Short mmCIF file of C-alpha atoms in Angstrom, two decimals:
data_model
loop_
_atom_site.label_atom_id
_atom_site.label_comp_id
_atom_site.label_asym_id
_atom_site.label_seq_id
_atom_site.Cartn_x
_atom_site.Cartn_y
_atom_site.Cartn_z
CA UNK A 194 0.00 0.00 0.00
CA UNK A 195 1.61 3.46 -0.79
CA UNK A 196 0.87 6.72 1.20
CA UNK A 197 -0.68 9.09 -1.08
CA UNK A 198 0.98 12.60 -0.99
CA UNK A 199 -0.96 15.19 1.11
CA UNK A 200 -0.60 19.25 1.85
CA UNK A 201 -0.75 21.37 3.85
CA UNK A 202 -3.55 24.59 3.42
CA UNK A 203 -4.39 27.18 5.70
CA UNK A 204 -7.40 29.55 5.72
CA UNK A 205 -6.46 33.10 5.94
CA UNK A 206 -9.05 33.64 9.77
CA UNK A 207 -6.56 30.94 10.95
CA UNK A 208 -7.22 27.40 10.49
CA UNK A 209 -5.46 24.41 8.88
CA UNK A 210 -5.88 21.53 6.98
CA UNK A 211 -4.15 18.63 5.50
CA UNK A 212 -5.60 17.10 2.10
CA UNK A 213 -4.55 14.82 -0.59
CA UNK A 214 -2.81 16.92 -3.04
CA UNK A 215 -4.66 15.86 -5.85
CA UNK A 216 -8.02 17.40 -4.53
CA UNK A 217 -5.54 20.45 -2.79
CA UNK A 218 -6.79 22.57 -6.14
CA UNK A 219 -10.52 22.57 -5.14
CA UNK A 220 -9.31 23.60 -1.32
CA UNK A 221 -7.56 26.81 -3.05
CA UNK A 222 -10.04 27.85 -5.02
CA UNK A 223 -12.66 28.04 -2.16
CA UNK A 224 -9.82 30.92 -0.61
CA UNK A 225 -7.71 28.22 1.22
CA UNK A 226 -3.69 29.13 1.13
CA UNK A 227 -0.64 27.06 0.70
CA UNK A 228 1.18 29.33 3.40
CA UNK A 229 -0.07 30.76 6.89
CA UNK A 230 -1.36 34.19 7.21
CA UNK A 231 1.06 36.81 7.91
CA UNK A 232 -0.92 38.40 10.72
CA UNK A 233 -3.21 36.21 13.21
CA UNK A 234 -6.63 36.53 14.15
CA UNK A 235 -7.26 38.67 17.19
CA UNK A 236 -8.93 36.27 20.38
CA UNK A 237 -12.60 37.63 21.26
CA UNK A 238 -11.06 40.41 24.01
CA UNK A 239 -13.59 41.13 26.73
CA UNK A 240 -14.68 44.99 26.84
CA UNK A 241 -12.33 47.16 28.43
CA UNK A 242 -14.01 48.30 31.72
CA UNK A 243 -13.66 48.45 35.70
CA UNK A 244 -12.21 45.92 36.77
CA UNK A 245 -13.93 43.95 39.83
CA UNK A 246 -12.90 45.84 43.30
CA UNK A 247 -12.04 48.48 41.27
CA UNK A 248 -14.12 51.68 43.02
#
């Protein structure tokens, strides 16, 4: 049995996938990349407010 070749894509929110590289063509053109995004997705922050104890 032989391993079939596989890639890696990443979606440019942040994500990553691995897929067989002959179906890697259909991945790219629904926007996934064959290299990370430069600049990450920010984390949900929480609103900047008082903080508890805080008077």
């Amino acid at each position: 049995m032989s391993k079939i070749p596989t890639v890696q894509l990443y979606y440019p929110e942040g994500g990553m996938v691995r897929v067989n590289e002959d179906r890697a063509d259909v991945w790219r053109d629904k926007g996934w990349l064959d290299e990370p995004p430069k600049t990450r997705p920010k984390p949900n922050l929480k609103a900047v407010g008082k903080k508890s104890g805080d008077e």
